[in-house]
mmCIF file with all atom_site columns, C-alpha atoms in Angstrom:
data_model
loop_
_atom_site.group_PDB
_atom_site.id
_atom_site.type_symbol
_atom_site.label_atom_id
_atom_site.label_alt_id
_atom_site.label_comp_id
_atom_site.label_asym_id
_atom_site.label_entity_id
_atom_site.label_seq_id
_atom_site.pdbx_PDB_ins_code
_atom_site.Cartn_x
_atom_site.Cartn_y
_atom_site.Cartn_z
_atom_site.occupancy
_atom_site.B_iso_or_equiv
_atom_site.pdbx_formal_charge
_atom_site.auth_seq_id
_atom_site.auth_comp_id
_atom_site.auth_asym_id
_atom_site.auth_atom_id
_atom_site.pdbx_PDB_model_num
ATOM 1   C CA . MET A 1 1   ? 132.047 -98.202  9.552   1.00 0.00 ? 28  MET A CA 1
ATOM 2   C CA . ASN A 1 2   ? 135.634 -97.020  9.800   1.00 0.00 ? 29  ASN A CA 1
ATOM 3   C CA . LEU A 1 3   ? 138.107 -99.937  9.739   1.00 0.00 ? 30  LEU A CA 1
ATOM 4   C CA . THR A 1 4   ? 141.129 -97.696  10.364  1.00 0.00 ? 31  THR A CA 1
ATOM 5   C CA . GLN A 1 5   ? 140.801 -97.918  14.162  1.00 0.00 ? 32  GLN A CA 1
ATOM 6   C CA . TYR A 1 6   ? 140.836 -101.735 13.993  1.00 0.00 ? 33  TYR A CA 1
ATOM 7   C CA . VAL A 1 7   ? 143.811 -101.831 11.636  1.00 0.00 ? 34  VAL A CA 1
ATOM 8   C CA . ASP A 1 8   ? 145.688 -99.323  13.835  1.00 0.00 ? 35  ASP A CA 1
ATOM 9   C CA . HIS A 1 9   ? 144.938 -101.465 16.886  1.00 0.00 ? 36  HIS A CA 1
ATOM 10  C CA . LEU A 1 10  ? 146.361 -104.502 15.093  1.00 0.00 ? 37  LEU A CA 1
ATOM 11  C CA . ARG A 1 11  ? 149.466 -102.492 14.173  1.00 0.00 ? 38  ARG A CA 1
ATOM 12  C CA . GLN A 1 12  ? 149.936 -101.464 17.847  1.00 0.00 ? 39  GLN A CA 1
ATOM 13  C CA . GLU A 1 13  ? 149.522 -105.057 19.044  1.00 0.00 ? 40  GLU A CA 1
ATOM 14  C CA . LEU A 1 14  ? 152.140 -106.206 16.527  1.00 0.00 ? 41  LEU A CA 1
ATOM 15  C CA . ALA A 1 15  ? 154.553 -103.498 17.758  1.00 0.00 ? 42  ALA A CA 1
ATOM 16  C CA . VAL A 1 16  ? 154.026 -104.550 21.397  1.00 0.00 ? 43  VAL A CA 1
ATOM 17  C CA . ALA A 1 17  ? 154.684 -108.193 20.514  1.00 0.00 ? 44  ALA A CA 1
ATOM 18  C CA . ALA A 1 18  ? 157.801 -107.214 18.538  1.00 0.00 ? 45  ALA A CA 1
ATOM 19  C CA . GLU A 1 19  ? 159.233 -105.261 21.505  1.00 0.00 ? 46  GLU A CA 1
ATOM 20  C CA . ALA A 1 20  ? 159.574 -108.539 23.384  1.00 0.00 ? 47  ALA A CA 1
ATOM 21  C CA . GLY A 1 21  ? 161.780 -109.893 20.579  1.00 0.00 ? 48  GLY A CA 1
ATOM 22  C CA . GLY A 1 22  ? 164.377 -107.128 20.627  1.00 0.00 ? 49  GLY A CA 1
ATOM 23  C CA . GLU A 1 23  ? 165.503 -104.489 18.162  1.00 0.00 ? 50  GLU A CA 1
ATOM 24  C CA . GLU A 1 24  ? 165.573 -106.775 15.099  1.00 0.00 ? 51  GLU A CA 1
ATOM 25  C CA . ALA A 1 25  ? 162.028 -108.001 15.749  1.00 0.00 ? 52  ALA A CA 1
ATOM 26  C CA . ARG A 1 26  ? 160.793 -104.413 16.215  1.00 0.00 ? 53  ARG A CA 1
ATOM 27  C CA . ALA A 1 27  ? 162.432 -103.327 12.930  1.00 0.00 ? 54  ALA A CA 1
ATOM 28  C CA . LEU A 1 28  ? 160.868 -106.323 11.155  1.00 0.00 ? 55  LEU A CA 1
ATOM 29  C CA . ALA A 1 29  ? 157.448 -105.488 12.616  1.00 0.00 ? 56  ALA A CA 1
ATOM 30  C CA . GLU A 1 30  ? 157.732 -101.896 11.335  1.00 0.00 ? 57  GLU A CA 1
ATOM 31  C CA . ARG A 1 31  ? 158.565 -103.173 7.838   1.00 0.00 ? 58  ARG A CA 1
ATOM 32  C CA . LEU A 1 32  ? 155.645 -105.601 7.893   1.00 0.00 ? 59  LEU A CA 1
ATOM 33  C CA . THR A 1 33  ? 152.925 -103.220 9.110   1.00 0.00 ? 60  THR A CA 1
ATOM 34  C CA . ALA A 1 34  ? 152.459 -101.411 5.773   1.00 0.00 ? 61  ALA A CA 1
ATOM 35  C CA . PRO A 1 35  ? 151.952 -104.565 3.655   1.00 0.00 ? 62  PRO A CA 1
ATOM 36  C CA . LEU A 1 36  ? 149.815 -106.146 6.375   1.00 0.00 ? 63  LEU A CA 1
ATOM 37  C CA . GLU A 1 37  ? 147.396 -103.188 6.454   1.00 0.00 ? 64  GLU A CA 1
ATOM 38  C CA . SER A 1 38  ? 145.706 -104.125 3.162   1.00 0.00 ? 65  SER A CA 1
ATOM 39  C CA . ALA A 1 39  ? 145.615 -107.816 4.154   1.00 0.00 ? 66  ALA A CA 1
ATOM 40  C CA . ALA A 1 40  ? 144.074 -106.896 7.517   1.00 0.00 ? 67  ALA A CA 1
ATOM 41  C CA . ARG A 1 41  ? 141.415 -104.719 5.815   1.00 0.00 ? 68  ARG A CA 1
ATOM 42  C CA . LEU A 1 42  ? 140.565 -107.516 3.398   1.00 0.00 ? 69  LEU A CA 1
ATOM 43  C CA . THR A 1 43  ? 140.311 -110.037 6.244   1.00 0.00 ? 70  THR A CA 1
ATOM 44  C CA . LEU A 1 44  ? 138.028 -107.724 8.212   1.00 0.00 ? 71  LEU A CA 1
ATOM 45  C CA . LEU A 1 45  ? 135.833 -107.207 5.121   1.00 0.00 ? 72  LEU A CA 1
ATOM 46  C CA . ASN A 1 46  ? 135.569 -110.973 4.656   1.00 0.00 ? 73  ASN A CA 1
ATOM 47  C CA . ALA A 1 47  ? 134.555 -111.402 8.298   1.00 0.00 ? 74  ALA A CA 1
ATOM 48  C CA . LEU A 1 48  ? 131.961 -108.614 8.038   1.00 0.00 ? 75  LEU A CA 1
ATOM 49  C CA . SER A 1 49  ? 130.585 -110.098 4.826   1.00 0.00 ? 76  SER A CA 1
ATOM 50  C CA . ALA A 1 50  ? 130.234 -113.517 6.441   1.00 0.00 ? 77  ALA A CA 1
ATOM 51  C CA . ALA A 1 51  ? 128.517 -111.900 9.441   1.00 0.00 ? 78  ALA A CA 1
ATOM 52  C CA . ALA A 1 52  ? 126.086 -110.047 7.141   1.00 0.00 ? 79  ALA A CA 1
ATOM 53  C CA . GLU A 1 53  ? 125.276 -113.300 5.347   1.00 0.00 ? 80  GLU A CA 1
ATOM 54  C CA . GLU A 1 54  ? 124.629 -115.085 8.627   1.00 0.00 ? 81  GLU A CA 1
ATOM 55  C CA . ILE A 1 55  ? 122.425 -112.257 9.902   1.00 0.00 ? 82  ILE A CA 1
ATOM 56  C CA . THR A 1 56  ? 120.498 -112.265 6.621   1.00 0.00 ? 83  THR A CA 1
ATOM 57  C CA . SER A 1 57  ? 119.752 -115.968 6.969   1.00 0.00 ? 84  SER A CA 1
ATOM 58  C CA . GLU A 1 58  ? 118.317 -115.311 10.431  1.00 0.00 ? 85  GLU A CA 1
ATOM 59  C CA . LEU A 1 59  ? 116.453 -112.167 9.363   1.00 0.00 ? 86  LEU A CA 1
ATOM 60  C CA . ALA A 1 60  ? 114.725 -113.667 6.321   1.00 0.00 ? 87  ALA A CA 1
ATOM 61  C CA . PRO A 1 61  ? 112.761 -112.378 4.474   1.00 0.00 ? 88  PRO A CA 1
ATOM 62  C CA . GLY A 1 62  ? 114.707 -109.210 5.364   1.00 0.00 ? 89  GLY A CA 1
ATOM 63  C CA . SER A 1 63  ? 118.373 -108.846 4.513   1.00 0.00 ? 90  SER A CA 1
ATOM 64  C CA . VAL A 1 64  ? 121.665 -107.237 5.504   1.00 0.00 ? 91  VAL A CA 1
ATOM 65  C CA . ASP A 1 65  ? 124.092 -106.218 2.778   1.00 0.00 ? 92  ASP A CA 1
ATOM 66  C CA . LEU A 1 66  ? 127.679 -105.072 3.135   1.00 0.00 ? 93  LEU A CA 1
ATOM 67  C CA . ARG A 1 67  ? 128.671 -102.290 0.732   1.00 0.00 ? 94  ARG A CA 1
ATOM 68  C CA . LEU A 1 68  ? 132.095 -100.751 0.304   1.00 0.00 ? 95  LEU A CA 1
ATOM 69  C CA . ARG A 1 69  ? 132.358 -96.968  -0.021  1.00 0.00 ? 96  ARG A CA 1
ATOM 70  C CA . GLY A 1 70  ? 135.962 -96.007  -0.567  1.00 0.00 ? 97  GLY A CA 1
ATOM 71  C CA . LEU A 1 71  ? 137.907 -97.931  2.064   1.00 0.00 ? 98  LEU A CA 1
ATOM 72  C CA . ASP A 1 72  ? 135.039 -98.119  4.528   1.00 0.00 ? 99  ASP A CA 1
ATOM 73  C CA . PRO A 1 73  ? 132.267 -100.730 4.541   1.00 0.00 ? 100 PRO A CA 1
ATOM 74  C CA . GLU A 1 74  ? 128.707 -99.922  5.467   1.00 0.00 ? 101 GLU A CA 1
ATOM 75  C CA . PHE A 1 75  ? 125.771 -102.136 6.342   1.00 0.00 ? 102 PHE A CA 1
ATOM 76  C CA . VAL A 1 76  ? 122.467 -101.754 4.521   1.00 0.00 ? 103 VAL A CA 1
ATOM 77  C CA . VAL A 1 77  ? 119.573 -103.356 6.382   1.00 0.00 ? 104 VAL A CA 1
ATOM 78  C CA . THR A 1 78  ? 116.374 -104.195 4.527   1.00 0.00 ? 105 THR A CA 1
ATOM 79  C CA . PRO A 1 79  ? 113.696 -105.128 7.069   1.00 0.00 ? 106 PRO A CA 1
ATOM 80  C CA . PRO A 1 80  ? 110.959 -107.641 6.248   1.00 0.00 ? 107 PRO A CA 1
ATOM 81  C CA . PRO A 1 81  ? 107.789 -106.130 4.745   1.00 0.00 ? 108 PRO A CA 1
ATOM 82  C CA . ALA A 1 82  ? 105.650 -104.471 7.429   1.00 0.00 ? 109 ALA A CA 1
ATOM 83  C CA . GLY A 1 83  ? 102.572 -106.622 6.769   1.00 0.00 ? 110 GLY A CA 1
ATOM 84  C CA . ASP A 1 84  ? 104.512 -109.868 6.972   1.00 0.00 ? 111 ASP A CA 1
ATOM 85  C CA . ALA A 1 85  ? 105.664 -110.440 10.530  1.00 0.00 ? 112 ALA A CA 1
ATOM 86  C CA . PHE A 1 86  ? 108.159 -113.286 10.337  1.00 0.00 ? 113 PHE A CA 1
ATOM 87  C CA . ASP A 1 87  ? 107.460 -116.128 12.715  1.00 0.00 ? 114 ASP A CA 1
ATOM 88  C CA . ALA A 1 88  ? 110.452 -118.475 12.784  1.00 0.00 ? 115 ALA A CA 1
ATOM 89  C CA . GLN A 1 89  ? 108.543 -121.239 14.578  1.00 0.00 ? 116 GLN A CA 1
ATOM 90  C CA . ALA A 1 90  ? 105.683 -121.121 12.077  1.00 0.00 ? 117 ALA A CA 1
ATOM 91  C CA . GLU A 1 91  ? 108.164 -121.141 9.196   1.00 0.00 ? 118 GLU A CA 1
ATOM 92  C CA . TYR A 1 92  ? 109.965 -124.140 10.702  1.00 0.00 ? 119 TYR A CA 1
ATOM 93  C CA . ALA A 1 93  ? 106.663 -125.960 11.255  1.00 0.00 ? 120 ALA A CA 1
ATOM 94  C CA . ALA A 1 94  ? 105.646 -125.292 7.654   1.00 0.00 ? 121 ALA A CA 1
ATOM 95  C CA . LEU A 1 95  ? 108.959 -126.635 6.375   1.00 0.00 ? 122 LEU A CA 1
ATOM 96  C CA . MET A 1 96  ? 108.752 -129.767 8.513   1.00 0.00 ? 123 MET A CA 1
ATOM 97  C CA . ALA A 1 97  ? 105.089 -130.559 7.742   1.00 0.00 ? 124 ALA A CA 1
ATOM 98  C CA . PRO A 1 98  ? 104.571 -133.541 5.445   1.00 0.00 ? 125 PRO A CA 1
ATOM 99  C CA . THR A 1 99  ? 104.039 -132.516 1.875   1.00 0.00 ? 126 THR A CA 1
ATOM 100 C CA . PRO A 1 100 ? 100.711 -133.451 0.311   1.00 0.00 ? 127 PRO A CA 1
ATOM 101 C CA . PRO A 1 101 ? 100.819 -135.797 -2.679  1.00 0.00 ? 128 PRO A CA 1
ATOM 102 C CA . PRO A 1 102 ? 101.083 -134.021 -6.010  1.00 0.00 ? 129 PRO A CA 1
ATOM 103 C CA . PRO A 1 103 ? 97.774  -133.510 -7.822  1.00 0.00 ? 130 PRO A CA 1
ATOM 104 C CA . ALA A 1 104 ? 96.877  -136.001 -10.498 1.00 0.00 ? 131 ALA A CA 1
ATOM 105 C CA . ALA A 1 105 ? 97.983  -135.063 -13.973 1.00 0.00 ? 132 ALA A CA 1
ATOM 106 C CA . PRO A 1 106 ? 95.177  -133.595 -16.071 1.00 0.00 ? 133 PRO A CA 1
ATOM 107 C CA . PRO A 1 107 ? 93.932  -135.771 -18.900 1.00 0.00 ? 134 PRO A CA 1
ATOM 108 C CA . ALA A 1 108 ? 95.539  -135.234 -22.274 1.00 0.00 ? 135 ALA A CA 1
ATOM 109 C CA . PRO A 1 109 ? 93.600  -132.696 -24.318 1.00 0.00 ? 136 PRO A CA 1
ATOM 110 C CA . ASP A 1 110 ? 91.692  -133.958 -27.303 1.00 0.00 ? 137 ASP A CA 1
ATOM 111 C CA . ALA A 1 111 ? 92.769  -130.995 -29.392 1.00 0.00 ? 138 ALA A CA 1
ATOM 112 C CA . PRO A 1 112 ? 95.993  -131.611 -31.323 1.00 0.00 ? 139 PRO A CA 1
ATOM 113 C CA . ASP A 1 113 ? 97.286  -128.069 -30.598 1.00 0.00 ? 140 ASP A CA 1
ATOM 114 C CA . ASP A 1 114 ? 97.806  -127.227 -26.935 1.00 0.00 ? 141 ASP A CA 1
ATOM 115 C CA . GLY A 1 115 ? 99.335  -123.839 -27.767 1.00 0.00 ? 142 GLY A CA 1
ATOM 116 C CA . GLY A 1 116 ? 102.815 -124.778 -26.515 1.00 0.00 ? 143 GLY A CA 1
ATOM 117 C CA . THR A 1 117 ? 105.860 -124.541 -28.673 1.00 0.00 ? 144 THR A CA 1
ATOM 118 C CA . ALA A 1 118 ? 109.218 -126.278 -28.698 1.00 0.00 ? 145 ALA A CA 1
ATOM 119 C CA . ARG A 1 119 ? 112.471 -125.163 -30.218 1.00 0.00 ? 146 ARG A CA 1
ATOM 120 C CA . ILE A 1 120 ? 114.508 -127.526 -32.390 1.00 0.00 ? 147 ILE A CA 1
ATOM 121 C CA . ASN A 1 121 ? 117.535 -127.128 -34.596 1.00 0.00 ? 148 ASN A CA 1
ATOM 122 C CA . LEU A 1 122 ? 117.022 -128.384 -38.123 1.00 0.00 ? 149 LEU A CA 1
ATOM 123 C CA . ARG A 1 123 ? 119.971 -128.876 -40.431 1.00 0.00 ? 150 ARG A CA 1
ATOM 124 C CA . LEU A 1 124 ? 119.089 -128.730 -44.098 1.00 0.00 ? 151 LEU A CA 1
ATOM 125 C CA . PRO A 1 125 ? 121.310 -128.951 -47.151 1.00 0.00 ? 152 PRO A CA 1
ATOM 126 C CA . ALA A 1 126 ? 121.694 -125.493 -48.702 1.00 0.00 ? 153 ALA A CA 1
ATOM 127 C CA . HIS A 1 127 ? 119.711 -126.385 -51.841 1.00 0.00 ? 154 HIS A CA 1
ATOM 128 C CA . VAL A 1 128 ? 116.797 -127.715 -49.735 1.00 0.00 ? 155 VAL A CA 1
ATOM 129 C CA . LYS A 1 129 ? 116.847 -124.605 -47.569 1.00 0.00 ? 156 LYS A CA 1
ATOM 130 C CA . ALA A 1 130 ? 116.669 -122.431 -50.670 1.00 0.00 ? 157 ALA A CA 1
ATOM 131 C CA . ARG A 1 131 ? 113.651 -124.397 -51.914 1.00 0.00 ? 158 ARG A CA 1
ATOM 132 C CA . VAL A 1 132 ? 111.944 -124.072 -48.508 1.00 0.00 ? 159 VAL A CA 1
ATOM 133 C CA . GLU A 1 133 ? 112.506 -120.299 -48.538 1.00 0.00 ? 160 GLU A CA 1
ATOM 134 C CA . GLU A 1 134 ? 111.082 -120.055 -52.078 1.00 0.00 ? 161 GLU A CA 1
ATOM 135 C CA . ALA A 1 135 ? 108.006 -122.085 -51.112 1.00 0.00 ? 162 ALA A CA 1
ATOM 136 C CA . ALA A 1 136 ? 107.451 -120.013 -47.975 1.00 0.00 ? 163 ALA A CA 1
ATOM 137 C CA . ASN A 1 137 ? 107.709 -116.767 -49.970 1.00 0.00 ? 164 ASN A CA 1
ATOM 138 C CA . ARG A 1 138 ? 105.347 -118.134 -52.581 1.00 0.00 ? 165 ARG A CA 1
ATOM 139 C CA . ASP A 1 139 ? 102.780 -118.952 -49.860 1.00 0.00 ? 166 ASP A CA 1
ATOM 140 C CA . GLY A 1 140 ? 103.356 -115.627 -48.085 1.00 0.00 ? 167 GLY A CA 1
ATOM 141 C CA . LEU A 1 141 ? 104.592 -117.342 -44.908 1.00 0.00 ? 168 LEU A CA 1
ATOM 142 C CA . SER A 1 142 ? 107.698 -117.255 -42.781 1.00 0.00 ? 169 SER A CA 1
ATOM 143 C CA . VAL A 1 143 ? 110.048 -120.208 -43.144 1.00 0.00 ? 170 VAL A CA 1
ATOM 144 C CA . ASN A 1 144 ? 109.090 -121.374 -39.653 1.00 0.00 ? 171 ASN A CA 1
ATOM 145 C CA . ALA A 1 145 ? 105.334 -121.197 -40.376 1.00 0.00 ? 172 ALA A CA 1
ATOM 146 C CA . TRP A 1 146 ? 105.833 -122.997 -43.698 1.00 0.00 ? 173 TRP A CA 1
ATOM 147 C CA . LEU A 1 147 ? 107.850 -125.762 -42.009 1.00 0.00 ? 174 LEU A CA 1
ATOM 148 C CA . VAL A 1 148 ? 105.201 -126.174 -39.290 1.00 0.00 ? 175 VAL A CA 1
ATOM 149 C CA . ARG A 1 149 ? 102.523 -126.472 -41.962 1.00 0.00 ? 176 ARG A CA 1
ATOM 150 C CA . ALA A 1 150 ? 104.591 -128.968 -43.989 1.00 0.00 ? 177 ALA A CA 1
ATOM 151 C CA . VAL A 1 151 ? 105.394 -131.156 -40.991 1.00 0.00 ? 178 VAL A CA 1
ATOM 152 C CA . SER A 1 152 ? 101.766 -131.098 -39.805 1.00 0.00 ? 179 SER A CA 1
ATOM 153 C CA . ALA A 1 153 ? 100.533 -132.064 -43.268 1.00 0.00 ? 180 ALA A CA 1
ATOM 154 C CA . ALA A 1 154 ? 103.049 -134.900 -43.480 1.00 0.00 ? 181 ALA A CA 1
ATOM 155 C CA . LEU A 1 155 ? 102.025 -136.227 -40.082 1.00 0.00 ? 182 LEU A CA 1
ATOM 156 C CA . ASP A 1 156 ? 98.308  -136.072 -40.976 1.00 0.00 ? 183 ASP A CA 1
ATOM 157 C CA . GLN A 1 157 ? 98.827  -138.445 -43.918 1.00 0.00 ? 184 GLN A CA 1
ATOM 158 C CA . PRO A 1 158 ? 98.141  -142.167 -43.463 1.00 0.00 ? 185 PRO A CA 1
ATOM 159 C CA . GLY A 1 159 ? 101.145 -143.832 -41.876 1.00 0.00 ? 186 GLY A CA 1
ATOM 160 C CA . GLY A 1 160 ? 101.927 -140.939 -39.541 1.00 0.00 ? 187 GLY A CA 1
ATOM 161 C CA . GLY A 1 161 ? 104.113 -139.095 -41.986 1.00 0.00 ? 188 GLY A CA 1
ATOM 162 C CA . ARG A 1 162 ? 106.434 -142.004 -42.794 1.00 0.00 ? 189 ARG A CA 1
ATOM 163 C CA . PRO A 1 163 ? 107.185 -142.070 -46.500 1.00 0.00 ? 190 PRO A CA 1
ATOM 164 C CA . GLY A 1 164 ? 105.091 -144.755 -48.179 1.00 0.00 ? 191 GLY A CA 1
ATOM 165 C CA . GLY A 1 165 ? 103.047 -145.519 -45.059 1.00 0.00 ? 192 GLY A CA 1
ATOM 166 C CA . SER A 1 166 ? 104.155 -147.667 -42.158 1.00 0.00 ? 193 SER A CA 1
ATOM 167 C CA . THR A 1 167 ? 106.258 -150.123 -44.192 1.00 0.00 ? 194 THR A CA 1
ATOM 168 C CA . GLY A 1 168 ? 109.161 -147.715 -44.580 1.00 0.00 ? 195 GLY A CA 1
ATOM 169 C CA . ARG A 1 169 ? 109.094 -148.218 -48.377 1.00 0.00 ? 196 ARG A CA 1
ATOM 170 C CA . ARG A 1 170 ? 108.186 -145.545 -50.838 1.00 0.00 ? 197 ARG A CA 1
ATOM 171 C CA . GLU A 1 171 ? 106.590 -145.854 -54.235 1.00 0.00 ? 198 GLU A CA 1
ATOM 172 C CA . SER A 1 172 ? 108.753 -144.489 -56.972 1.00 0.00 ? 199 SER A CA 1
ATOM 173 C CA . PRO A 1 173 ? 107.022 -141.548 -58.659 1.00 0.00 ? 200 PRO A CA 1
ATOM 174 C CA . SER A 1 174 ? 108.412 -142.422 -62.106 1.00 0.00 ? 201 SER A CA 1
ATOM 175 C CA . PHE A 1 175 ? 107.322 -146.055 -62.126 1.00 0.00 ? 202 PHE A CA 1
ATOM 176 C CA . GLY A 1 176 ? 103.793 -147.105 -61.227 1.00 0.00 ? 203 GLY A CA 1
ATOM 177 C CA . GLY A 1 177 ? 104.465 -150.238 -59.168 1.00 0.00 ? 204 GLY A CA 1
ATOM 178 C CA . GLY A 1 178 ? 108.149 -149.925 -58.278 1.00 0.00 ? 205 GLY A CA 1
ATOM 179 C CA . TYR A 1 179 ? 109.594 -149.557 -54.833 1.00 0.00 ? 206 TYR A CA 1
ATOM 180 C CA . THR A 1 180 ? 112.768 -148.064 -53.518 1.00 0.00 ? 207 THR A CA 1
ATOM 181 C CA . GLY A 1 181 ? 114.462 -149.003 -50.273 1.00 0.00 ? 208 GLY A CA 1
ATOM 182 C CA . TRP A 1 182 ? 117.168 -151.180 -48.794 1.00 0.00 ? 209 TRP A CA 1
ATOM 183 C CA . VAL A 1 183 ? 117.869 -154.827 -49.420 1.00 0.00 ? 210 VAL A CA 1
ATOM 184 C CA . ARG A 1 184 ? 119.838 -157.171 -47.246 1.00 0.00 ? 211 ARG A CA 1
#
């Protein structure tokens, strides 16, 4: 699509309007036509782009795209797939139909591993990280696999992995009956 004819028409209309204002207005119009040409092209492109977007919304699932080749825009029309004739009334009816209630959630699996994974960030002191890497290398595992194994083993212990069971206190390894913890 050649926009030059539309820009030239705008330039002519501006010149005709300036003639009514006298010589000064005509001279001003001549000075303004060059800078206004790029603004007029941009405005026309914006209008064509908005039109293509509006047509696309009506043509769904097909589309209309506006592409710029040099200074001239061109429309690219993508029709809906041949097997899918679009029925606007049926689409509207489907959108307005009441939605069925969501299906009931499946029961929780009995198996502890559902195959899903989650990503977490774990901050370790450098000396602990070094020890984890050494232990993983010693066991022939990646650091991630070693950490998964260590966390799983800790959680399988009585007390759900809390040090010293569910009381939050831990037996001191150097003294048989001593405890460590906080006192108020």
